[in-house]
JSON list of C-alpha atoms in Angstrom, two decimals:
[
{"chain": "R", "resi": 1, "resn": "ALA", "atom": "CA", "xyz": [9.65, 15.59, -10.64]},
{"chain": "R", "resi": 2, "resn": "GLY", "atom": "CA", "xyz": [13.15, 17.07, -9.86]},
{"chain": "R", "resi": 3, "resn": "ALA", "atom": "CA", "xyz": [12.65, 20.46, -10.71]},
{"chain": "R", "resi": 4, "resn": "ILE", "atom": "CA", "xyz": [9.35, 20.58, -8.75]},
{"chain": "R", "resi": 5, "resn": "VAL", "atom": "CA", "xyz": [10.85, 19.42, -5.44]},
{"chain": "R", "resi": 6, "resn": "HIS", "atom": "CA", "xyz": [13.82, 21.96, -6.05]},
{"chain": "R", "resi": 7, "resn": "ALA", "atom": "CA", "xyz": [11.32, 25.01, -6.90]},
{"chain": "R", "resi": 8, "resn": "LEU", "atom": "CA", "xyz": [9.30, 23.92, -3.82]},
{"chain": "R", "resi": 9, "resn": "VAL", "atom": "CA", "xyz": [12.54, 23.51, -1.91]},
{"chain": "R", "resi": 10, "resn": "ARG", "atom": "CA", "xyz": [14.06, 27.26, -3.15]},
{"chain": "R", "resi": 11, "resn": "ALA", "atom": "CA", "xyz": [10.24, 28.70, -2.32]},
{"chain": "R", "resi": 12, "resn": "ARG", "atom": "CA", "xyz": [10.31, 27.50, 1.43]},
{"chain": "R", "resi": 13, "resn": "GLN", "atom": "CA", "xyz": [13.75, 28.88, 1.77]},
{"chain": "R", "resi": 14, "resn": "ILE", "atom": "CA", "xyz": [12.54, 32.63, 1.26]},
{"chain": "R", "resi": 15, "resn": "LYS", "atom": "CA", "xyz": [9.48, 32.17, 2.34]},
{"chain": "R", "resi": 16, "resn": "LYS", "atom": "CA", "xyz": [7.03, 29.57, 3.91]},
{"chain": "R", "resi": 17, "resn": "ILE", "atom": "CA", "xyz": [4.32, 27.67, 1.96]},
{"chain": "R", "resi": 18, "resn": "GLN", "atom": "CA", "xyz": [0.93, 28.60, 3.03]},
{"chain": "R", "resi": 19, "resn": "THR", "atom": "CA", "xyz": [-1.74, 28.37, 0.71]},
{"chain": "R", "resi": 20, "resn": "ALA", "atom": "CA", "xyz": [-2.64, 26.36, -2.40]},
{"chain": "R", "resi": 21, "resn": "GLY", "atom": "CA", "xyz": [-1.70, 29.60, -4.02]},
{"chain": "R", "resi": 22, "resn": "ASP", "atom": "CA", "xyz": [1.96, 29.61, -2.93]},
{"chain": "R", "resi": 23, "resn": "MET", "atom": "CA", "xyz": [2.52, 25.89, -3.96]},
{"chain": "R", "resi": 24, "resn": "VAL", "atom": "CA", "xyz": [1.02, 26.29, -7.18]},
{"chain": "R", "resi": 25, "resn": "GLY", "atom": "CA", "xyz": [3.36, 29.91, -7.69]},
{"chain": "R", "resi": 26, "resn": "ALA", "atom": "CA", "xyz": [6.26, 27.48, -6.73]},
{"chain": "R", "resi": 27, "resn": "VAL", "atom": "CA", "xyz": [5.02, 24.33, -8.92]},
{"chain": "R", "resi": 28, "resn": "LYS", "atom": "CA", "xyz": [4.37, 26.66, -12.29]},
{"chain": "R", "resi": 29, "resn": "ARG", "atom": "CA", "xyz": [7.73, 28.43, -11.66]},
{"chain": "R", "resi": 30, "resn": "ALA", "atom": "CA", "xyz": [9.39, 24.98, -12.03]},
{"chain": "R", "resi": 31, "resn": "VAL", "atom": "CA", "xyz": [7.09, 23.98, -14.77]},
{"chain": "R", "resi": 32, "resn": "GLY", "atom": "CA", "xyz": [5.85, 26.92, -16.70]},
{"chain": "R", "resi": 33, "resn": "ASN", "atom": "CA", "xyz": [2.93, 27.95, -17.34]},
{"chain": "R", "resi": 34, "resn": "ASN", "atom": "CA", "xyz": [1.23, 25.80, -20.43]},
{"chain": "R", "resi": 35, "resn": "LYS", "atom": "CA", "xyz": [-1.58, 23.71, -21.37]},
{"chain": "R", "resi": 36, "resn": "GLU", "atom": "CA", "xyz": [-0.02, 20.81, -18.99]},
{"chain": "R", "resi": 37, "resn": "THR", "atom": "CA", "xyz": [0.71, 22.91, -16.25]},
{"chain": "R", "resi": 38, "resn": "SER", "atom": "CA", "xyz": [-3.01, 21.85, -14.60]},
{"chain": "R", "resi": 39, "resn": "GLY", "atom": "CA", "xyz": [-1.89, 18.15, -14.83]},
{"chain": "R", "resi": 40, "resn": "VAL", "atom": "CA", "xyz": [0.97, 18.89, -13.76]},
{"chain": "R", "resi": 41, "resn": "LEU", "atom": "CA", "xyz": [-0.52, 20.43, -10.95]},
{"chain": "R", "resi": 42, "resn": "SER", "atom": "CA", "xyz": [-3.28, 17.73, -10.14]},
{"chain": "R", "resi": 43, "resn": "ARG", "atom": "CA", "xyz": [-0.23, 15.12, -9.16]},
{"chain": "R", "resi": 44, "resn": "VAL", "atom": "CA", "xyz": [1.32, 16.88, -7.14]},
{"chain": "R", "resi": 45, "resn": "PHE", "atom": "CA", "xyz": [-1.67, 17.77, -4.94]},
{"chain": "R", "resi": 46, "resn": "GLN", "atom": "CA", "xyz": [-2.53, 14.35, -5.29]},
{"chain": "R", "resi": 47, "resn": "ALA", "atom": "CA", "xyz": [0.86, 13.12, -4.12]},
{"chain": "R", "resi": 48, "resn": "LEU", "atom": "CA", "xyz": [0.40, 15.61, -1.45]},
{"chain": "R", "resi": 49, "resn": "ARG", "atom": "CA", "xyz": [-2.66, 13.86, -0.77]},
{"chain": "R", "resi": 50, "resn": "ILE", "atom": "CA", "xyz": [-1.78, 10.66, -0.70]},
{"chain": "R", "resi": 51, "resn": "GLN", "atom": "CA", "xyz": [0.93, 11.26, 1.84]},
{"chain": "R", "resi": 52, "resn": "THR", "atom": "CA", "xyz": [-0.73, 13.27, 4.03]},
{"chain": "R", "resi": 53, "resn": "ASN", "atom": "CA", "xyz": [-3.45, 10.63, 4.54]},
{"chain": "R", "resi": 54, "resn": "ASP", "atom": "CA", "xyz": [-1.63, 8.09, 4.47]},
{"chain": "R", "resi": 55, "resn": "GLU", "atom": "CA", "xyz": [-4.37, 6.62, 1.65]},
{"chain": "R", "resi": 56, "resn": "LEU", "atom": "CA", "xyz": [-1.82, 3.79, 0.63]},
{"chain": "R", "resi": 57, "resn": "SER", "atom": "CA", "xyz": [-1.61, 2.50, 4.20]},
{"chain": "R", "resi": 58, "resn": "SER", "atom": "CA", "xyz": [-4.84, 2.73, 4.43]},
{"chain": "R", "resi": 59, "resn": "LEU", "atom": "CA", "xyz": [-5.51, 0.48, 1.37]},
{"chain": "R", "resi": 60, "resn": "ARG", "atom": "CA", "xyz": [-3.54, -2.35, 2.72]},
{"chain": "R", "resi": 61, "resn": "GLU", "atom": "CA", "xyz": [-4.73, -2.32, 6.05]},
{"chain": "R", "resi": 62, "resn": "GLY", "atom": "CA", "xyz": [-8.67, -2.22, 4.12]},
{"chain": "R", "resi": 63, "resn": "LEU", "atom": "CA", "xyz": [-7.51, -5.39, 2.00]},
{"chain": "R", "resi": 64, "resn": "GLU", "atom": "CA", "xyz": [-5.38, -7.81, 4.86]},
{"chain": "R", "resi": 65, "resn": "GLY", "atom": "CA", "xyz": [-8.67, -6.94, 6.95]},
{"chain": "R", "resi": 66, "resn": "ALA", "atom": "CA", "xyz": [-11.25, -8.16, 3.87]},
{"chain": "R", "resi": 67, "resn": "ARG", "atom": "CA", "xyz": [-8.82, -11.45, 3.81]},
{"chain": "R", "resi": 68, "resn": "HIS", "atom": "CA", "xyz": [-9.38, -12.04, 7.33]},
{"chain": "R", "resi": 69, "resn": "ILE", "atom": "CA", "xyz": [-13.23, -11.40, 7.54]},
{"chain": "R", "resi": 70, "resn": "LEU", "atom": "CA", "xyz": [-14.40, -13.00, 4.29]},
{"chain": "R", "resi": 71, "resn": "LYS", "atom": "CA", "xyz": [-15.18, -16.62, 4.98]},
{"chain": "R", "resi": 72, "resn": "PRO", "atom": "CA", "xyz": [-13.75, -19.18, 1.41]},
{"chain": "R", "resi": 73, "resn": "GLY", "atom": "CA", "xyz": [-15.34, -18.09, -1.46]},
{"chain": "R", "resi": 74, "resn": "GLY", "atom": "CA", "xyz": [-16.32, -14.81, -0.28]},
{"chain": "R", "resi": 75, "resn": "ARG", "atom": "CA", "xyz": [-15.68, -12.43, -2.92]},
{"chain": "R", "resi": 76, "resn": "LEU", "atom": "CA", "xyz": [-14.14, -8.64, -2.46]},
{"chain": "R", "resi": 77, "resn": "ALA", "atom": "CA", "xyz": [-14.55, -5.93, -5.44]},
{"chain": "R", "resi": 78, "resn": "VAL", "atom": "CA", "xyz": [-12.46, -3.11, -5.23]},
{"chain": "R", "resi": 79, "resn": "ILE", "atom": "CA", "xyz": [-12.46, -0.15, -7.45]},
{"chain": "R", "resi": 80, "resn": "SER", "atom": "CA", "xyz": [-9.00, 2.35, -7.95]},
{"chain": "R", "resi": 81, "resn": "PHE", "atom": "CA", "xyz": [-9.10, 5.49, -9.49]},
{"chain": "R", "resi": 82, "resn": "HIS", "atom": "CA", "xyz": [-4.83, 6.02, -9.64]},
{"chain": "R", "resi": 83, "resn": "SER", "atom": "CA", "xyz": [-2.42, 3.30, -10.51]},
{"chain": "R", "resi": 84, "resn": "LEU", "atom": "CA", "xyz": [-0.70, 3.27, -7.17]},
{"chain": "R", "resi": 85, "resn": "GLU", "atom": "CA", "xyz": [-4.13, 2.27, -5.65]},
{"chain": "R", "resi": 86, "resn": "ASP", "atom": "CA", "xyz": [-4.24, 0.13, -8.47]},
{"chain": "R", "resi": 87, "resn": "ARG", "atom": "CA", "xyz": [-1.03, -1.18, -8.62]},
{"chain": "R", "resi": 88, "resn": "THR", "atom": "CA", "xyz": [-1.23, -2.08, -4.35]},
{"chain": "R", "resi": 89, "resn": "VAL", "atom": "CA", "xyz": [-4.93, -4.03, -4.74]},
{"chain": "R", "resi": 90, "resn": "LYS", "atom": "CA", "xyz": [-3.41, -6.03, -7.74]},
{"chain": "R", "resi": 91, "resn": "GLN", "atom": "CA", "xyz": [-0.21, -7.11, -6.03]},
{"chain": "R", "resi": 92, "resn": "HIS", "atom": "CA", "xyz": [-2.78, -7.70, -3.02]},
{"chain": "R", "resi": 93, "resn": "MET", "atom": "CA", "xyz": [-5.00, -10.22, -4.99]},
{"chain": "R", "resi": 94, "resn": "ASN", "atom": "CA", "xyz": [-2.49, -11.92, -6.75]},
{"chain": "R", "resi": 95, "resn": "GLY", "atom": "CA", "xyz": [-2.16, -14.87, -3.70]},
{"chain": "R", "resi": 96, "resn": "ASN", "atom": "CA", "xyz": [-2.37, -13.96, -0.65]},
{"chain": "R", "resi": 97, "resn": "GLY", "atom": "CA", "xyz": [-5.30, -16.14, -0.30]},
{"chain": "R", "resi": 98, "resn": "TRP", "atom": "CA", "xyz": [-7.29, -14.76, -3.10]},
{"chain": "R", "resi": 99, "resn": "LYS", "atom": "CA", "xyz": [-8.39, -16.50, -6.45]},
{"chain": "R", "resi": 100, "resn": "ARG", "atom": "CA", "xyz": [-8.98, -13.57, -8.62]},
{"chain": "R", "resi": 101, "resn": "ILE", "atom": "CA", "xyz": [-12.28, -13.40, -10.70]},
{"chain": "R", "resi": 102, "resn": "THR", "atom": "CA", "xyz": [-11.68, -10.96, -13.34]},
{"chain": "R", "resi": 103, "resn": "ARG", "atom": "CA", "xyz": [-8.62, -11.33, -14.87]},
{"chain": "R", "resi": 104, "resn": "ARG", "atom": "CA", "xyz": [-7.80, -7.90, -15.99]},
{"chain": "R", "resi": 105, "resn": "PRO", "atom": "CA", "xyz": [-9.83, -4.64, -14.36]},
{"chain": "R", "resi": 106, "resn": "LEU", "atom": "CA", "xyz": [-13.37, -4.12, -15.24]},
{"chain": "R", "resi": 107, "resn": "THR", "atom": "CA", "xyz": [-13.18, -0.18, -16.78]},
{"chain": "R", "resi": 108, "resn": "ALA", "atom": "CA", "xyz": [-16.20, 2.02, -17.73]},
{"chain": "R", "resi": 109, "resn": "THR", "atom": "CA", "xyz": [-17.91, 1.70, -21.21]},
{"chain": "R", "resi": 110, "resn": "GLY", "atom": "CA", "xyz": [-17.74, 4.81, -23.77]},
{"chain": "R", "resi": 111, "resn": "SER", "atom": "CA", "xyz": [-21.13, 5.89, -22.96]},
{"chain": "R", "resi": 112, "resn": "GLU", "atom": "CA", "xyz": [-20.00, 5.78, -19.13]},
{"chain": "R", "resi": 113, "resn": "ARG", "atom": "CA", "xyz": [-17.13, 7.67, -19.94]},
{"chain": "R", "resi": 114, "resn": "ASP", "atom": "CA", "xyz": [-19.40, 10.47, -21.70]},
{"chain": "R", "resi": 115, "resn": "ALA", "atom": "CA", "xyz": [-21.69, 10.02, -19.11]},
{"chain": "R", "resi": 116, "resn": "ASN", "atom": "CA", "xyz": [-19.44, 9.98, -15.90]},
{"chain": "R", "resi": 117, "resn": "SER", "atom": "CA", "xyz": [-16.23, 11.77, -16.37]},
{"chain": "R", "resi": 118, "resn": "ARG", "atom": "CA", "xyz": [-14.56, 10.77, -13.17]},
{"chain": "R", "resi": 119, "resn": "SER", "atom": "CA", "xyz": [-14.88, 6.75, -14.13]},
{"chain": "R", "resi": 120, "resn": "ARG", "atom": "CA", "xyz": [-12.70, 7.28, -16.62]},
{"chain": "R", "resi": 121, "resn": "SER", "atom": "CA", "xyz": [-9.98, 6.24, -13.94]},
{"chain": "R", "resi": 122, "resn": "ALA", "atom": "CA", "xyz": [-11.93, 3.78, -12.66]},
{"chain": "R", "resi": 123, "resn": "LYS", "atom": "CA", "xyz": [-10.46, -0.23, -12.37]},
{"chain": "R", "resi": 124, "resn": "LEU", "atom": "CA", "xyz": [-12.55, -2.79, -10.59]},
{"chain": "R", "resi": 125, "resn": "ARG", "atom": "CA", "xyz": [-10.68, -5.99, -9.51]},
{"chain": "R", "resi": 126, "resn": "ILE", "atom": "CA", "xyz": [-12.81, -8.67, -7.96]},
{"chain": "R", "resi": 127, "resn": "ALA", "atom": "CA", "xyz": [-11.23, -11.86, -6.31]},
{"chain": "R", "resi": 128, "resn": "GLU", "atom": "CA", "xyz": [-12.26, -14.46, -4.35]},
{"chain": "R", "resi": 129, "resn": "LYS", "atom": "CA", "xyz": [-10.94, -15.63, -0.79]},
{"chain": "R", "resi": 130, "resn": "ILE", "atom": "CA", "xyz": [-9.88, -19.40, -0.89]}
]
């Protein structure tokens, strides 16, 4: 991560990063252009999206809102798609007036992953308001 940050800072000193292509070029200079590069690029753009859209704060607000709206016995089901979301949901459901219904997150079966590749990272957690 440090090499990517330094590459982005260097790239910005030379020329303003204005396009996704500019960003890709800077990241490739940091990590090289090999088979792992696309995964690194995906994570870089995911991190930018999460930060730009303030997604984790929005998720926390939604979880807190659900806690206030649901009556005791009401259930909350949340599907998360990456580890930061899942950790946020898990921490919220541990205590905070919730009883976990699923001890571990439910994940897609092999046949579901074969039919729908996007389901591979999905985790479903369910909790009941107490």
